[in-house]
Coordinates of N, CA, C and O in Angstrom, one line a residue:
M1 N 2.3 10.2 -15.4 CA 0.8 9.3 -14.7 C -0.1 10.2 -14.8 O 0.1 11.4 -14.3
T2 N -1.1 9.4 -15.1 CA -2.4 10.3 -14.8 C -3.2 9.8 -13.9 O -2.9 8.9 -13.4
S3 N -4.3 10.6 -13.4 CA -5.1 10.1 -12.5 C -5.8 8.9 -12.9 O -6.3 8.0 -11.6
T4 N -6.1 8.4 -14.1 CA -6.6 7.4 -14.8 C -5.7 6.0 -14.3 O -6.2 4.9 -14.0
D5 N -4.6 6.2 -14.1 CA -3.6 5.2 -13.5 C -3.7 4.6 -12.3 O -3.6 3.6 -11.7
F6 N -4.6 5.4 -11.4 CA -4.9 5.0 -10.2 C -6.6 4.7 -9.9 O -7.0 4.8 -8.9
A7 N -7.3 5.0 -11.1 CA -8.8 5.0 -11.0 C -9.1 3.7 -10.3 O -10.1 3.8 -9.4
D8 N -8.6 2.7 -10.2 CA -9.2 1.4 -9.8 C -8.4 0.7 -8.1 O -8.6 -0.3 -8.0
T9 N -7.5 1.9 -8.1 CA -6.8 1.6 -6.9 C -7.4 1.7 -5.5 O -8.2 2.5 -5.3
A10 N -6.7 1.3 -4.4 CA -7.3 1.3 -3.0 C -6.0 1.6 -2.0 O -5.1 0.7 -2.4
S11 N -6.1 2.4 -1.1 CA -5.2 2.4 -0.1 C -5.2 1.1 0.7 O -6.1 0.6 0.9
I12 N -4.1 1.0 1.5 CA -4.0 -0.1 2.3 C -4.7 0.2 3.4 O -5.4 -0.6 4.0
G13 N -5.0 1.4 3.9 CA -5.6 1.7 4.9 C -7.5 1.4 4.4 O -8.1 0.8 5.4
T14 N -7.9 1.8 3.3 CA -9.3 1.4 2.8 C -9.5 -0.1 2.6 O -10.2 -0.6 3.1
I15 N -8.4 -0.9 2.3 CA -8.3 -2.5 2.0 C -8.6 -2.8 3.6 O -9.4 -3.7 3.8
A16 N -8.1 -2.4 4.4 CA -7.9 -2.9 6.0 C -9.4 -2.6 6.4 O -9.8 -3.3 7.0
K17 N -9.9 -1.4 6.4 CA -11.1 -1.2 6.7 C -12.1 -2.0 6.3 O -13.1 -2.5 6.8
A18 N -12.2 -1.8 5.0 CA -13.2 -2.9 4.2 C -13.2 -4.3 4.6 O -14.3 -5.1 4.7
E19 N -12.1 -4.9 4.9 CA -11.8 -6.4 5.3 C -12.0 -6.6 6.8 O -11.9 -7.6 7.3
G20 N -12.0 -5.6 7.7 CA -12.2 -5.6 8.9 C -10.9 -5.9 9.7 O -10.8 -6.6 10.8
I21 N -9.9 -5.5 9.3 CA -8.5 -5.7 9.9 C -8.0 -4.3 10.1 O -7.9 -3.4 9.4
G22 N -7.3 -4.3 11.4 CA -6.8 -2.9 11.5 C -5.6 -2.4 10.5 O -4.9 -3.2 10.2
Q23 N -5.5 -1.6 10.2 CA -4.8 -0.5 9.3 C -3.3 -1.0 9.7 O -2.4 -1.4 9.0
N24 N -3.1 -0.9 11.4 CA -1.8 -0.9 11.5 C -1.2 -2.5 11.6 O -0.2 -2.8 11.1
R25 N -2.4 -3.4 11.7 CA -2.0 -4.5 11.8 C -1.7 -5.4 10.4 O -0.8 -6.0 10.1
L26 N -2.3 -4.8 9.3 CA -2.1 -4.8 8.0 C -0.9 -4.3 7.4 O -0.3 -5.1 6.7
F27 N -0.3 -3.2 7.9 CA 0.9 -2.4 7.3 C 2.1 -3.5 8.0 O 2.9 -4.0 7.4
K28 N 1.8 -4.1 9.3 CA 2.8 -4.8 10.0 C 3.1 -6.1 9.3 O 4.0 -6.6 9.0
F29 N 1.9 -6.6 8.7 CA 1.6 -8.2 8.3 C 2.6 -7.7 6.8 O 3.2 -8.7 6.6
L30 N 2.1 -6.9 6.3 CA 2.8 -6.6 5.0 C 4.5 -6.4 5.0 O 5.2 -6.8 4.1
R31 N 4.7 -5.8 6.0 CA 6.2 -5.7 6.2 C 7.0 -7.1 6.6 O 8.2 -7.2 6.3
D32 N 6.1 -7.7 7.5 CA 6.7 -8.9 7.9 C 6.7 -9.9 6.7 O 7.6 -10.9 6.6
Q33 N 5.8 -10.0 5.6 CA 5.8 -10.7 4.5 C 7.0 -10.0 3.5 O 6.9 -10.7 2.4
K34 N 7.5 -8.9 3.8 CA 8.5 -8.6 2.9 C 8.0 -8.0 1.7 O 8.7 -8.1 0.7
I35 N 6.7 -7.3 1.9 CA 6.1 -6.5 0.6 C 6.4 -5.3 0.8 O 6.8 -4.6 0.0
L36 N 6.3 -4.9 2.2 CA 6.8 -3.4 2.3 C 7.8 -3.3 3.1 O 8.2 -4.4 3.9
M37 N 8.7 -2.2 2.9 CA 10.1 -2.0 3.7 C 9.4 -1.3 5.0 O 8.3 -1.1 5.3
H38 N 10.6 -0.9 5.8 CA 10.3 -0.5 7.1 C 9.7 0.9 7.1 O 9.0 1.0 8.0
N39 N 9.7 1.4 5.9 CA 9.2 2.9 5.8 C 7.5 2.6 5.3 O 7.1 3.8 4.9
N40 N 7.4 1.6 5.1 CA 6.0 1.2 4.5 C 6.0 1.6 3.1 O 4.7 1.8 2.5
L41 N 7.1 1.5 2.2 CA 7.2 1.8 0.8 C 7.2 0.2 0.3 O 8.0 -0.6 0.8
P42 N 6.5 0.1 -0.8 CA 6.9 -1.4 -1.2 C 8.2 -1.5 -2.0 O 8.9 -0.6 -2.4
Y43 N 8.6 -3.0 -1.7 CA 9.7 -3.4 -2.7 C 9.4 -3.3 -4.0 O 8.4 -3.4 -4.6
Q44 N 10.5 -2.8 -5.0 CA 10.3 -2.7 -6.3 C 9.5 -4.0 -7.1 O 8.7 -3.6 -8.0
R45 N 10.0 -5.1 -6.6 CA 9.3 -6.3 -7.1 C 7.6 -6.1 -7.1 O 7.2 -6.6 -8.4
F46 N 6.9 -5.6 -6.2 CA 5.5 -5.6 -6.2 C 5.4 -4.4 -7.0 O 4.1 -4.4 -7.3
I47 N 5.9 -3.5 -7.3 CA 5.7 -2.3 -8.2 C 5.5 -3.1 -9.6 O 4.6 -2.9 -10.4
D48 N 6.8 -3.8 -9.9 CA 6.8 -4.3 -10.9 C 5.7 -5.3 -11.4 O 5.6 -5.6 -12.7
E49 N 5.4 -6.1 -10.7 CA 4.5 -7.1 -10.8 C 3.0 -6.6 -11.0 O 2.1 -7.4 -11.3
G50 N 2.7 -5.2 -10.7 CA 1.6 -4.7 -10.8 C 0.7 -5.0 -9.5 O -0.8 -4.8 -9.7
Y51 N 1.1 -5.1 -8.4 CA 0.5 -5.3 -7.3 C 0.2 -4.0 -6.6 O -0.8 -3.7 -6.0
L52 N 1.2 -3.2 -6.4 CA 1.2 -2.0 -5.8 C 1.5 -0.8 -6.8 O 2.5 -1.0 -7.7
K53 N 1.3 0.6 -6.4 CA 1.6 1.6 -6.9 C 1.8 2.7 -5.8 O 1.4 2.7 -4.9
L54 N 2.7 3.7 -6.5 CA 3.0 4.7 -5.4 C 2.3 6.0 -5.9 O 2.4 6.3 -7.3
L55 N 1.4 6.7 -5.1 CA 0.8 7.8 -5.8 C 1.1 9.0 -4.9 O 1.4 9.2 -3.8
P56 N 1.9 9.7 -5.7 CA 2.3 11.3 -5.0 C 1.3 12.2 -4.4 O 0.2 12.2 -5.1
Q57 N 1.6 12.4 -3.4 CA 0.6 13.4 -2.4 C 1.5 14.6 -2.1 O 2.6 14.6 -2.0
Q58 N 0.4 15.6 -1.9 CA 1.4 16.8 -1.3 C 0.7 17.4 -0.2 O -0.6 17.4 -0.1
W59 N 1.4 18.2 0.7 CA 0.7 18.7 1.8 C 1.4 20.0 2.1 O 2.8 20.0 1.6
K60 N 0.9 21.1 2.6 CA 2.0 22.5 2.7 C 1.6 22.6 4.5 O 1.1 22.4 5.2
T61 N 3.0 23.1 4.7 CA 3.3 23.7 6.1 C 2.2 24.9 6.2 O 1.9 25.3 5.3
P62 N 2.1 25.3 7.7 CA 1.3 26.6 7.8 C 1.8 27.9 6.8 O 1.0 28.7 6.6
D63 N 3.1 27.6 6.7 CA 3.6 29.0 6.1 C 3.5 28.6 4.4 O 4.3 29.6 3.7
G64 N 2.9 27.8 4.1 CA 2.6 27.7 2.6 C 3.7 26.6 2.0 O 3.7 26.3 0.5
I65 N 4.5 26.1 2.5 CA 5.7 25.4 1.8 C 5.2 23.8 1.4 O 4.9 23.2 2.3
P66 N 5.6 23.4 0.2 CA 4.7 22.2 -0.3 C 5.9 21.2 0.2 O 7.1 21.4 0.3
H67 N 5.3 19.9 0.6 CA 6.0 18.6 0.6 C 5.1 17.5 0.0 O 4.1 17.5 -0.1
T68 N 6.0 16.9 -0.5 CA 5.6 15.3 -1.5 C 6.1 14.2 -0.4 O 7.1 14.2 -0.1
Y69 N 4.9 13.4 -0.5 CA 5.1 12.0 0.1 C 4.3 11.1 -0.9 O 3.7 11.3 -1.8
W70 N 4.7 9.7 -0.6 CA 4.2 8.8 -1.4 C 3.3 7.8 -0.6 O 3.5 7.3 0.4
K71 N 1.9 7.8 -1.2 CA 1.3 6.9 -0.6 C 0.9 5.7 -1.5 O 0.9 5.6 -2.6
V72 N 1.2 4.3 -0.6 CA 1.0 3.3 -1.3 C -0.6 2.9 -1.6 O -1.4 2.7 -0.8
V73 N -1.0 2.5 -3.0 CA -2.2 2.1 -3.1 C -1.9 0.7 -3.8 O -0.8 0.4 -4.6
A74 N -3.0 -0.4 -3.9 CA -3.1 -1.6 -4.3 C -4.1 -1.5 -5.5 O -5.0 -0.8 -5.4
T75 N -3.3 -2.0 -6.7 CA -4.3 -2.6 -7.6 C -5.4 -3.6 -7.6 O -5.1 -4.1 -6.5
P76 N -6.6 -3.6 -8.2 CA -7.2 -4.8 -7.9 C -6.5 -6.2 -7.6 O -6.8 -7.0 -7.0
K77 N -5.4 -6.5 -8.7 CA -4.8 -7.8 -8.6 C -4.0 -7.7 -7.3 O -4.0 -8.6 -6.6
G78 N -3.3 -6.6 -6.7 CA -2.7 -6.4 -5.6 C -3.8 -6.8 -4.5 O -3.3 -7.4 -3.5
R79 N -4.9 -6.2 -4.4 CA -5.8 -6.5 -3.3 C -6.1 -7.7 -3.3 O -6.2 -8.2 -2.1
D80 N -6.3 -8.4 -4.3 CA -6.7 -10.0 -4.3 C -5.3 -10.8 -3.6 O -5.5 -11.6 -2.9
Y81 N -4.2 -10.2 -4.2 CA -2.8 -11.0 -3.9 C -3.0 -10.8 -2.1 O -2.4 -11.5 -1.4
I82 N -3.1 -9.6 -1.8 CA -3.1 -9.4 -0.4 C -4.0 -10.2 0.6 O -3.7 -10.7 1.5
M83 N -5.2 -9.9 0.1 CA -6.3 -10.8 0.9 C -5.8 -12.3 0.8 O -6.3 -13.0 2.0
R84 N -5.7 -12.9 -0.5 CA -5.1 -14.3 -0.3 C -3.9 -14.7 0.7 O -4.2 -15.7 1.5
L85 N -3.1 -14.1 0.6 CA -2.0 -14.1 1.5 C -2.4 -13.8 3.4 O -2.0 -14.6 3.8
V86 N -3.3 -12.8 3.4 CA -3.7 -12.6 4.8 C -4.6 -13.9 5.1 O -4.4 -14.7 6.3
D87 N -5.3 -14.4 4.2 CA -6.1 -15.6 4.4 C -5.2 -16.8 4.8 O -5.6 -17.6 5.7
A88 N -4.3 -16.9 3.9 CA -3.3 -18.3 4.0 C -2.6 -18.3 5.4 O -2.3 -19.3 5.9
K89 N -2.1 -16.9 5.6 CA -1.3 -17.0 6.7 C -2.0 -16.7 8.2 O -1.8 -16.9 9.2
L90 N -3.0 -15.6 8.2 CA -3.7 -15.5 9.4 C -5.0 -15.9 9.5 O -5.7 -15.9 10.5
G91 N -5.8 -16.6 8.4 CA -6.9 -17.2 8.4 C -8.1 -16.4 8.8 O -9.1 -16.5 9.2
L92 N -8.0 -15.0 8.4 CA -9.0 -13.9 8.6 C -10.2 -13.9 7.6 O -11.1 -13.5 8.1
F93 N -9.7 -14.2 6.3 CA -11.1 -14.0 5.3 C -11.6 -15.3 4.9 O -10.9 -16.3 4.7

C-alpha cells in the first residue's frame, strides 16, 4: 500500500465533523447498521466493496516501543454511502 491509496479518503471523525454529527454518534450508528464491528473495525464486505479502508498507524510508548493500530477511513464512494444511509435512517442531511 502506498500513501496514494489513501489520498482521497477521510476518517470517520472528519466525516462526522464536516457533516455536523458527533463522532461518537456516527460510530454508534455505523455499528448499529452492521458496517463496523464492536471494536469499530469494518466488516470485510465494506472493504471489499470499496467503501472503507484500514490505514495502519503507529504510536510509541514513552520508552520508545512502537505499537500499530488501524484507522478506519472512508473512500469518496464510502462517504457518499454513509451520508445516504444516515439521511435515510436519521434524516439529518
